[in-house]
Coordinates of C-alpha atoms and ligand atoms in Angstrom, one line a residue:
M607 CA 33.2 1.9 -9.9
S608 CA 32.1 3.9 -6.8
Y609 CA 31.7 2.3 -3.4
A610 CA 27.9 2.5 -3.5
A611 CA 27.8 1.1 -7.1
R612 CA 30.0 -1.8 -6.1
V613 CA 28.0 -2.7 -3.0
L614 CA 24.7 -2.4 -5.0
K615 CA 26.1 -4.8 -7.7
E616 CA 27.4 -7.3 -5.2
T617 CA 24.3 -7.2 -3.1
I618 CA 22.0 -7.8 -6.1
E619 CA 24.2 -10.7 -7.2
K620 CA 24.2 -12.2 -3.8
N621 CA 20.3 -12.1 -3.5
P622 CA 19.0 -13.3 -6.8
G623 CA 15.3 -13.0 -7.6
Q624 CA 14.6 -10.6 -4.7
N625 CA 13.3 -7.9 -7.1
H626 CA 11.6 -5.7 -4.5
F627 CA 14.8 -5.7 -2.4
H628 CA 16.8 -4.9 -5.5
Q629 CA 14.5 -2.0 -6.2
A630 CA 14.8 -0.6 -2.7
L631 CA 18.6 -0.9 -2.9
T632 CA 18.7 0.7 -6.3
E633 CA 16.6 3.6 -5.0
I634 CA 18.7 4.2 -2.0
L635 CA 22.4 3.3 -2.5
P636 CA 23.2 5.7 -5.5
T637 CA 21.7 8.6 -3.7
L638 CA 24.2 8.2 -0.8
E639 CA 27.2 8.9 -3.1
P640 CA 27.7 12.6 -2.0
Y641 CA 27.7 11.6 1.6
L642 CA 30.0 8.7 1.1
K643 CA 32.5 10.9 -0.7
E644 CA 32.5 13.3 2.2
H645 CA 32.9 10.4 4.7
P646 CA 35.5 7.9 3.4
E647 CA 35.4 6.3 6.9
C648 CA 32.2 4.6 5.8
E649 CA 33.9 2.5 3.1
K650 CA 36.9 1.8 5.3
D651 CA 34.5 0.4 7.9
G652 CA 32.4 -1.7 5.5
L653 CA 29.4 0.3 6.5
L654 CA 27.3 -0.4 3.4
E655 CA 28.1 -4.0 3.3
R656 CA 27.0 -4.4 6.9
L657 CA 23.9 -2.2 6.4
V658 CA 22.5 -4.2 3.5
E659 CA 22.8 -7.5 5.3
P660 CA 20.1 -8.2 7.9
E661 CA 21.5 -9.1 11.3
R662 CA 19.1 -12.1 11.3
Q663 CA 16.4 -13.7 9.1
I664 CA 14.0 -16.1 10.6
I665 CA 11.7 -18.3 8.5
F666 CA 9.2 -20.7 10.2
R667 CA 6.3 -23.0 9.7
I668 CA 2.8 -21.9 10.9
P669 CA 0.4 -24.9 11.1
W670 CA -3.2 -24.2 12.1
V671 CA -6.6 -25.8 11.7
D672 CA -9.4 -24.1 9.7
D673 CA -13.1 -24.2 10.4
S674 CA -13.7 -27.3 8.3
G675 CA -11.1 -29.2 10.4
A676 CA -8.5 -29.2 7.7
V677 CA -4.8 -28.5 8.5
Q678 CA -3.4 -25.5 6.9
V679 CA 0.3 -24.5 6.7
N680 CA 1.6 -21.0 6.1
R681 CA 5.1 -19.6 6.2
G682 CA 6.2 -16.9 8.7
Y683 CA 9.1 -14.4 8.5
R684 CA 10.8 -12.0 10.7
V685 CA 13.8 -10.1 9.4
Q686 CA 15.7 -8.4 12.1
Y687 CA 17.5 -5.9 10.1
N688 CA 19.5 -3.5 12.2
S689 CA 19.6 -2.9 16.0
V690 CA 22.0 0.0 16.2
F691 CA 19.4 2.4 17.6
G692 CA 17.3 0.0 19.8
P693 CA 15.1 -3.1 19.6
Y694 CA 14.2 -4.1 16.0
K695 CA 10.9 -2.4 15.2
G696 CA 8.6 -2.8 12.3
G697 CA 5.2 -4.2 11.3
I698 CA 3.9 -7.7 10.4
R699 CA 2.2 -8.1 7.1
F700 CA -0.4 -10.8 6.3
H701 CA -1.0 -11.0 2.6
P702 CA -0.7 -14.0 0.1
S703 CA 2.1 -12.1 -1.8
V704 CA 4.4 -12.0 1.2
N705 CA 7.8 -13.7 0.7
L706 CA 11.3 -13.2 2.0
D707 CA 11.9 -10.5 -0.7
T708 CA 8.9 -8.5 0.5
I709 CA 10.0 -8.6 4.1
K710 CA 13.6 -7.7 3.2
F711 CA 12.7 -4.7 1.2
L712 CA 10.3 -3.5 3.9
G713 CA 12.9 -4.1 6.7
F714 CA 15.6 -2.3 4.8
E715 CA 13.3 0.8 4.2
Q716 CA 12.2 0.6 7.9
T717 CA 15.8 0.9 9.1
F718 CA 16.1 4.2 7.4
K719 CA 12.7 5.4 8.4
N720 CA 13.2 4.6 12.0
S721 CA 16.5 6.4 11.9
L722 CA 14.7 9.5 10.6
T723 CA 12.3 9.5 13.5
G724 CA 15.2 10.0 15.9
L725 CA 13.6 7.5 18.4
P726 CA 15.4 4.6 19.9
M727 CA 14.2 1.9 17.5
G728 CA 16.2 -0.4 15.2
G729 CA 14.7 -1.7 12.0
G730 CA 12.8 -5.0 11.3
K731 CA 9.8 -6.4 9.5
G732 CA 7.8 -9.6 9.5
G733 CA 4.8 -11.3 8.0
S734 CA 3.2 -14.3 6.5
D735 CA 1.6 -15.5 3.2
F736 CA -1.6 -16.0 5.3
D737 CA -4.6 -14.3 3.8
P738 CA -7.0 -13.0 6.5
K739 CA -9.7 -12.2 3.9
G740 CA -12.7 -14.4 4.2
K741 CA -11.4 -16.1 7.3
S742 CA -13.5 -16.3 10.5
D743 CA -12.4 -14.7 13.7
R744 CA -11.6 -18.1 15.1
E745 CA -9.4 -19.0 12.1
V746 CA -7.5 -15.7 12.4
M747 CA -7.0 -16.4 16.1
A748 CA -5.8 -19.9 15.5
F749 CA -3.4 -18.7 12.9
C750 CA -2.1 -15.8 15.1
Q751 CA -1.6 -18.2 18.1
S752 CA 0.4 -20.6 16.0
L753 CA 2.5 -17.8 14.6
V754 CA 3.4 -16.6 18.1
T755 CA 4.1 -20.1 19.3
E756 CA 7.3 -19.8 17.3
L757 CA 7.8 -16.0 17.1
Y758 CA 7.7 -15.4 20.8
R759 CA 11.2 -16.7 21.3
H760 CA 12.6 -14.0 18.9
I761 CA 10.7 -11.0 20.2
G762 CA 10.5 -8.9 23.4
A763 CA 10.3 -5.4 24.7
D764 CA 14.1 -4.9 24.6
T765 CA 14.8 -7.2 21.5
D766 CA 12.1 -6.9 18.8
V767 CA 8.7 -5.1 19.0
P768 CA 6.4 -5.9 16.0
A769 CA 3.3 -3.9 15.0
G770 CA 0.7 -4.0 12.2
D771 CA 0.9 -3.6 8.5
I772 CA -1.2 -4.8 5.6
G773 CA -3.8 -7.3 6.9
V774 CA -2.7 -6.9 10.5
G775 CA -4.9 -4.5 12.6
A776 CA -6.3 -4.3 16.1
R777 CA -7.9 -7.8 15.9
E778 CA -4.7 -9.6 14.9
I779 CA -2.5 -7.6 17.3
G780 CA -4.8 -8.6 20.2
F781 CA -4.5 -12.3 19.3
I782 CA -0.8 -12.0 18.8
Y783 CA -0.2 -10.1 22.1
G784 CA -2.5 -12.4 24.1
Q785 CA -0.7 -15.5 23.0
Y786 CA 2.7 -13.9 23.5
K787 CA 1.7 -12.9 27.1
R788 CA 0.4 -16.4 27.8
I789 CA 3.5 -18.2 26.6
T790 CA 6.1 -15.8 28.2
G791 CA 4.0 -15.0 31.3
V792 CA 5.2 -11.4 30.9
F793 CA 3.2 -8.2 30.3
D794 CA 5.9 -6.1 28.8
G795 CA 4.2 -4.3 25.9
T796 CA 5.9 -6.3 23.1
M797 CA 3.7 -5.4 20.1
T798 CA 2.5 -1.8 19.4
G799 CA -0.8 -0.9 17.9
K800 CA -2.5 -2.6 20.9
S801 CA -5.9 -1.4 21.8
P802 CA -5.7 1.5 24.3
I803 CA -7.8 -0.5 26.7
Y804 CA -4.9 -2.9 27.5
G805 CA -1.8 -0.8 27.0
G806 CA -1.9 0.7 23.5
S807 CA -1.3 4.3 22.8
L808 CA -4.1 6.7 22.0
G809 CA -3.5 8.0 18.5
R810 CA -1.5 5.0 17.2
K811 CA -4.4 3.9 14.9
E812 CA -4.5 7.3 13.3
A813 CA -0.8 8.0 13.4
T814 CA 0.4 6.9 9.9
G815 CA -2.4 8.7 8.1
Y816 CA -2.3 11.8 10.2
G817 CA 1.5 11.9 10.0
L818 CA 1.4 11.6 6.3
V819 CA -0.9 14.7 6.1
Y820 CA 1.3 16.6 8.6
F821 CA 4.3 15.9 6.4
T822 CA 2.4 16.9 3.2
E823 CA 1.3 20.1 5.0
Q824 CA 4.9 21.0 5.4
I825 CA 5.5 20.5 1.7
L826 CA 2.5 22.6 0.8
E827 CA 3.6 25.3 3.2
S828 CA 6.9 25.5 1.3
L829 CA 4.8 26.2 -1.8
G830 CA 2.7 28.8 0.0
A831 CA -0.3 26.5 -0.1
T832 CA -2.5 24.5 2.4
F833 CA -5.0 21.6 2.2
K834 CA -8.0 23.9 2.2
D835 CA -10.2 23.3 -0.8
K836 CA -7.7 20.9 -2.4
R837 CA -8.8 17.8 -4.3
V838 CA -7.1 14.8 -2.7
V839 CA -6.9 11.4 -4.4
I840 CA -6.2 8.5 -2.1
S841 CA -5.7 4.8 -2.9
G842 CA -6.4 2.1 -0.5
A843 CA -9.2 2.0 2.1
G844 CA -7.3 0.5 5.0
N845 CA -5.7 1.9 8.2
V846 CA -3.4 4.4 6.5
A847 CA -5.9 5.5 3.8
I848 CA -8.8 6.1 6.2
Y849 CA -6.8 8.3 8.7
A850 CA -5.0 10.2 5.9
A851 CA -8.4 11.0 4.5
E852 CA -9.7 12.0 8.0
K853 CA -7.0 14.5 8.6
A854 CA -7.1 15.9 5.1
I855 CA -10.8 16.4 5.4
Q856 CA -10.3 18.1 8.8
L857 CA -7.9 20.5 7.2
G858 CA -10.5 21.5 4.6
A859 CA -9.6 19.3 1.7
K860 CA -12.0 17.2 -0.4
V861 CA -11.0 13.6 -0.6
I862 CA -12.6 12.3 -3.9
T863 CA -11.3 8.7 -4.3
M864 CA -10.5 5.6 -2.2
S865 CA -9.9 2.1 -3.4
D866 CA -9.2 -1.6 -2.6
S867 CA -7.8 -4.4 -4.6
N868 CA -11.1 -4.7 -6.5
G869 CA -11.7 -1.2 -7.7
Y870 CA -12.2 2.5 -6.7
I871 CA -14.9 5.0 -5.9
L872 CA -15.1 8.5 -7.2
D873 CA -17.2 10.8 -5.1
K874 CA -16.8 14.3 -6.4
A875 CA -18.8 15.8 -3.6
G876 CA -16.2 14.5 -1.1
I877 CA -16.1 11.0 0.4
N878 CA -18.1 10.3 3.5
L879 CA -15.6 8.7 5.8
D880 CA -18.2 7.4 8.3
T881 CA -19.5 5.2 5.5
V882 CA -16.0 4.0 4.6
K883 CA -15.3 3.2 8.3
L884 CA -18.5 1.3 8.6
I885 CA -17.8 -0.8 5.5
K886 CA -14.1 -1.4 6.1
E887 CA -13.5 -1.3 9.9
Q888 CA -16.8 -2.9 11.0
Q889 CA -18.2 -5.0 8.2
R890 CA -14.8 -5.9 6.6
G891 CA -16.6 -5.3 3.2
R892 CA -15.5 -4.0 -0.2
I893 CA -15.3 -0.4 -1.2
S894 CA -17.8 -1.0 -4.0
E895 CA -20.5 -1.1 -1.3
Y896 CA -20.1 2.6 -0.8
V897 CA -22.3 3.3 -3.8
K898 CA -25.3 1.7 -2.0
H899 CA -25.0 4.4 0.7
H900 CA -24.6 7.6 -1.4
S901 CA -25.9 8.8 -4.8
G902 CA -23.9 10.5 -7.4
V903 CA -20.9 8.2 -6.8
E904 CA -19.1 6.3 -9.4
Y905 CA -17.4 2.9 -8.9
F906 CA -14.8 1.6 -11.3
D907 CA -13.6 -2.0 -11.1
K908 CA -10.9 -1.2 -13.7
G909 CA -8.3 1.5 -13.8
I910 CA -6.6 3.3 -11.0
V911 CA -7.2 6.5 -9.1
W912 CA -4.2 8.4 -10.4
Q913 CA -5.9 9.2 -13.7
V914 CA -8.4 11.3 -11.7
P915 CA -7.4 15.0 -11.8
C916 CA -6.2 16.2 -8.3
D917 CA -4.0 18.6 -6.4
I918 CA -2.6 16.1 -4.0
A919 CA -2.1 12.3 -4.4
L920 CA -1.6 10.0 -1.4
P921 CA -0.9 6.4 -2.4
C922 CA -1.9 4.4 0.7
A923 CA -2.4 0.8 -0.5
T924 CA 0.8 -1.2 -1.4
Q925 CA 4.2 -1.2 -3.2
N926 CA 4.5 -0.2 -6.9
E927 CA 0.9 1.0 -7.1
L928 CA 1.9 4.1 -9.0
N929 CA 3.7 3.6 -12.3
G930 CA 5.2 5.7 -15.0
E931 CA 1.8 6.2 -16.9
D932 CA 0.2 7.2 -13.6
A933 CA 3.0 9.7 -12.9
K934 CA 2.5 11.2 -16.4
A935 CA -1.2 11.6 -15.7
L936 CA -0.6 13.3 -12.3
I937 CA 2.0 15.6 -13.8
G938 CA -0.3 16.5 -16.7
N939 CA -3.0 17.3 -14.3
N940 CA -0.7 19.7 -12.4
C941 CA -0.8 17.7 -9.2
L942 CA 1.3 19.6 -6.6
V943 CA 2.4 16.7 -4.3
V944 CA 2.7 12.9 -4.4
A945 CA 3.4 11.7 -0.8
E946 CA 3.7 8.0 -0.1
G947 CA 1.6 6.5 2.7
S948 CA 2.4 3.0 1.5
N949 CA 6.0 1.7 1.5
M950 CA 7.7 2.1 -2.0
S951 CA 4.3 3.0 -3.5
T952 CA 6.0 4.4 -6.7
T953 CA 7.9 2.5 -9.4
M954 CA 11.4 3.7 -10.2
D955 CA 10.4 5.2 -13.6
A956 CA 7.5 7.1 -12.0
V957 CA 9.9 8.5 -9.3
H958 CA 12.2 9.7 -12.0
L959 CA 9.4 11.4 -13.9
L960 CA 8.0 13.0 -10.8
Q961 CA 11.4 14.3 -9.8
K962 CA 12.0 15.9 -13.2
S963 CA 8.6 17.6 -13.1
S964 CA 7.2 20.4 -10.9
T965 CA 5.3 17.9 -8.8
I966 CA 6.9 17.3 -5.5
Y967 CA 7.5 13.6 -4.6
A968 CA 7.9 12.5 -0.9
P969 CA 9.1 9.0 -0.3
G970 CA 7.4 6.8 2.2
K971 CA 10.3 6.4 4.6
A972 CA 9.8 10.0 5.5
A973 CA 6.2 10.7 4.7
N974 CA 4.7 7.6 6.4
A975 CA 7.0 7.5 9.5
G976 CA 4.3 8.8 11.8
G977 CA 3.0 5.3 12.4
V978 CA 6.2 3.8 13.7
A979 CA 7.0 7.1 15.5
V980 CA 3.8 6.7 17.6
S981 CA 4.7 3.1 18.0
G982 CA 7.9 4.4 19.6
L983 CA 5.8 6.6 21.9
E984 CA 3.7 3.5 22.8
M985 CA 6.9 1.7 23.8
A986 CA 7.9 4.7 26.0
Q987 CA 4.5 4.8 27.7
N988 CA 4.5 1.1 28.3
S989 CA 8.0 1.1 29.9
S990 CA 7.1 4.0 32.1
R991 CA 3.6 2.5 32.8
L992 CA 1.9 5.7 32.0
F993 CA -0.7 6.8 29.4
W994 CA -0.5 10.1 27.6
T995 CA -3.7 11.9 26.3
A996 CA -4.6 11.8 22.7
E997 CA -3.7 15.5 22.5
E998 CA -0.2 14.9 24.0
V999 CA 0.5 12.1 21.5
D1000 CA -0.8 14.2 18.5
Q1001 CA 1.3 17.1 19.6
K1002 CA 4.4 14.9 19.7
L1003 CA 3.6 13.4 16.3
R1004 CA 3.3 16.8 14.8
V1005 CA 6.7 17.8 16.1
I1006 CA 8.3 14.5 14.9
M1007 CA 6.8 14.9 11.4
K1008 CA 8.0 18.5 11.2
N1009 CA 11.5 17.5 12.4
I1010 CA 11.6 14.8 9.8
Y1011 CA 10.6 17.3 7.1
T1012 CA 13.3 19.7 8.3
T1013 CA 16.0 17.0 8.2
V1014 CA 14.9 15.8 4.8
S1015 CA 14.6 19.2 3.2
T1016 CA 17.8 20.6 4.6
T1017 CA 19.7 17.4 3.7
A1018 CA 18.3 17.6 0.2
I1019 CA 19.6 21.2 -0.2
K1020 CA 23.0 20.3 1.3
Y1021 CA 23.7 17.1 -0.8
A1022 CA 21.4 17.2 -3.9
E1023 CA 18.8 19.8 -4.8
K1024 CA 15.9 21.4 -2.9
K1025 CA 13.2 19.3 -4.6
D1026 CA 15.1 16.0 -4.2
L1027 CA 13.4 14.7 -1.0
V1028 CA 14.5 11.2 -2.0
A1029 CA 18.2 12.0 -1.5
G1030 CA 17.2 14.1 1.6
A1031 CA 15.4 11.2 3.2
N1032 CA 18.0 8.5 2.3
I1033 CA 21.0 10.6 3.4
G1034 CA 19.2 11.9 6.4
G1035 CA 18.5 8.4 7.6
F1036 CA 21.8 7.0 6.6
A1037 CA 23.9 9.7 8.3
R1038 CA 22.6 8.8 11.7
L1039 CA 22.9 5.1 11.0
C1040 CA 26.5 5.6 10.0
E1041 CA 27.5 7.6 12.9
A1042 CA 26.0 5.1 15.4
M1043 CA 27.4 2.1 13.6
L1044 CA 30.9 3.5 13.5
L1045 CA 30.7 4.1 17.2
Q1046 CA 29.7 0.5 18.0
G1047 CA 32.5 -1.1 16.1
V1048 CA 32.5 -3.9 13.6
I1049 CA 29.4 -5.9 14.6
Ligands
LIG2400 P1 -4.5 -2.3 5.4 O1 -4.5 -3.8 5.4 O2 -5.3 -1.7 6.6 O3 -5.1 -1.7 4.1 C1 -4.4 -2.0 2.9 C2 -5.3 -1.4 1.8 O4 -4.5 -1.5 0.6 C3 -6.6 -2.1 1.5 O5 -7.5 -1.2 1.0 C4 -6.2 -3.2 0.5 O6 -7.2 -3.6 -0.3 C5 -5.2 -2.4 -0.3 N1 -4.2 -3.3 -0.9 C6 -3.3 -4.1 -0.2 N2 -2.6 -4.9 -1.0 C7 -3.0 -4.5 -2.3 C8 -2.6 -5.0 -3.5 N3 -1.6 -5.9 -3.7 N4 -3.2 -4.4 -4.6 C9 -4.2 -3.5 -4.4 N5 -4.6 -3.0 -3.2 C10 -4.0 -3.5 -2.2 O7 -3.0 -1.9 5.5 P2 -2.3 -0.5 5.9 O8 -3.3 0.6 5.6 O9 -1.8 -0.7 7.3 O10 -1.1 -0.4 5.0 C11 -1.1 0.2 3.7 C12 0.3 0.6 3.3 O11 0.9 1.5 4.3 C13 1.3 -0.6 3.2 O12 2.2 -0.3 2.2 C14 2.0 -0.5 4.6 O13 3.3 -1.1 4.5 C15 2.1 1.0 4.7 N6 2.3 1.5 6.1 C16 1.5 1.1 7.1 C17 1.7 1.6 8.4 C18 0.8 1.3 9.5 O14 1.0 1.8 10.6 N7 -0.3 0.4 9.3 C19 2.8 2.5 8.7 C20 3.6 2.9 7.5 C21 3.3 2.4 6.3 P3 -7.8 -5.1 -0.1 O15 -8.6 -5.1 1.2 O16 -8.6 -5.4 -1.3 O17 -6.6 -6.0 0.0
LIG2401 O1 5.8 0.4 7.7 C1 5.7 0.8 8.9 O2 6.3 1.8 9.3 C2 4.7 0.1 9.7 N1 4.0 -0.8 9.2 C3 4.6 0.5 11.2 C4 5.6 -0.2 12.0 C5 5.5 0.0 13.5 O3 6.3 -0.7 14.1 O4 4.7 0.7 14.0

């Protein structure tokens, strides 16, 4: 049995029931084989065994009082995965489905993603099973303040810098940072995705979606194509989806679908993003309300966007939202590129189908790295007490996404095949992690 196969088997056995974590391990470890063969020092140094085990996992109680006066208790998590490159860095997710398994798979992926950015950030992830949907602003604030009353002792500008993810946007980050500052008495920028008025970076809100489109642009360029006049199918209607749509539209594409967990809209004339922003960012409403604003639009409360014929597919909602049947539909419709805005958007069988087809598949740890990359830029601005213009940040984001594409595509050619951006991203991230971990000794 190879080194990677042995560690995969042992890690799965050691973490029973953590199916998302198993999936991430199964997607990553086997692709590292060619690199591990070339670098026997990795096995000698127990590199993989150390990499799959988080440095620290924190689970805590979050009690808070709802608007009716009742006490509620949620569970909080922070998994500090790997600090070889810098402070742990990764988002916080609020969703009822969150458990230790979710946070571990996200933290593991994040470690590779952050390595690919080349910025000084380790990997981590956090979250809670709290559901912000339908809660008042006061309830969300009470919850966030209680979360930080425990979390503050584990985070800090040089130790662990959280950010947003599903269910955590500017409102939640403001409440979290405010309470962190109050308890610690320090304004040190811990938390990224802050509003630019009190220390956030311009361009962070847009960064994941824009970065996803910049990455996809590189893939299209390799095919001699551009976004112009392409039909783009997007899932989700949150932070990543909205700004992926915005940049794709700016580049001349037509975005024809968006969705939420209730259903999807199909607007063949091209989605009006101002309406989506109004519904989602201001009213916190449902995507179904879009049909009240525009004629000729269809709303489906069943089915999924991937059956809609398109040239480019950008999953931007959640994990495992694109399965084998969806992949078959996309391939059958001659979709050129599937690029992941969400983390682990695609099931394993769908990944295999896409890789065997002529559709190019780009994994999230490369394609959606723009968000955390601009978080890294926010940290740099905070520690130098400077603000960069939106243009400066966007320019840096473009360069980072291009560099990631170059790393991923050249690594794919060297160790697998040109189209295998999965191996390219995994080995690209791993090679840097290995080198740095070997230099820091057995820790
Ligand atoms: P948001 O909370 O802003 O939006 C999430 C969107 O996805 C909503 O439309 C939501 O619909 C939908 N969604 C969430 N969970 C599910 C589910 N279980 N089933 C169906 N639809 C669902 O989150 P983000 O846009 O920030 O995050 C989206 C994805 O992108 C996640 O996978 C996240 O990890 C990833 N990501 C985010 C980054 C960031 O900077 N924010 C960076 C890199 C990756 P509904 O409102 O109905 O729940
Ligand atoms: O998955 C991700 O990369 C994020 N949710 C963003 C993390 C960050 O620290 O900006």
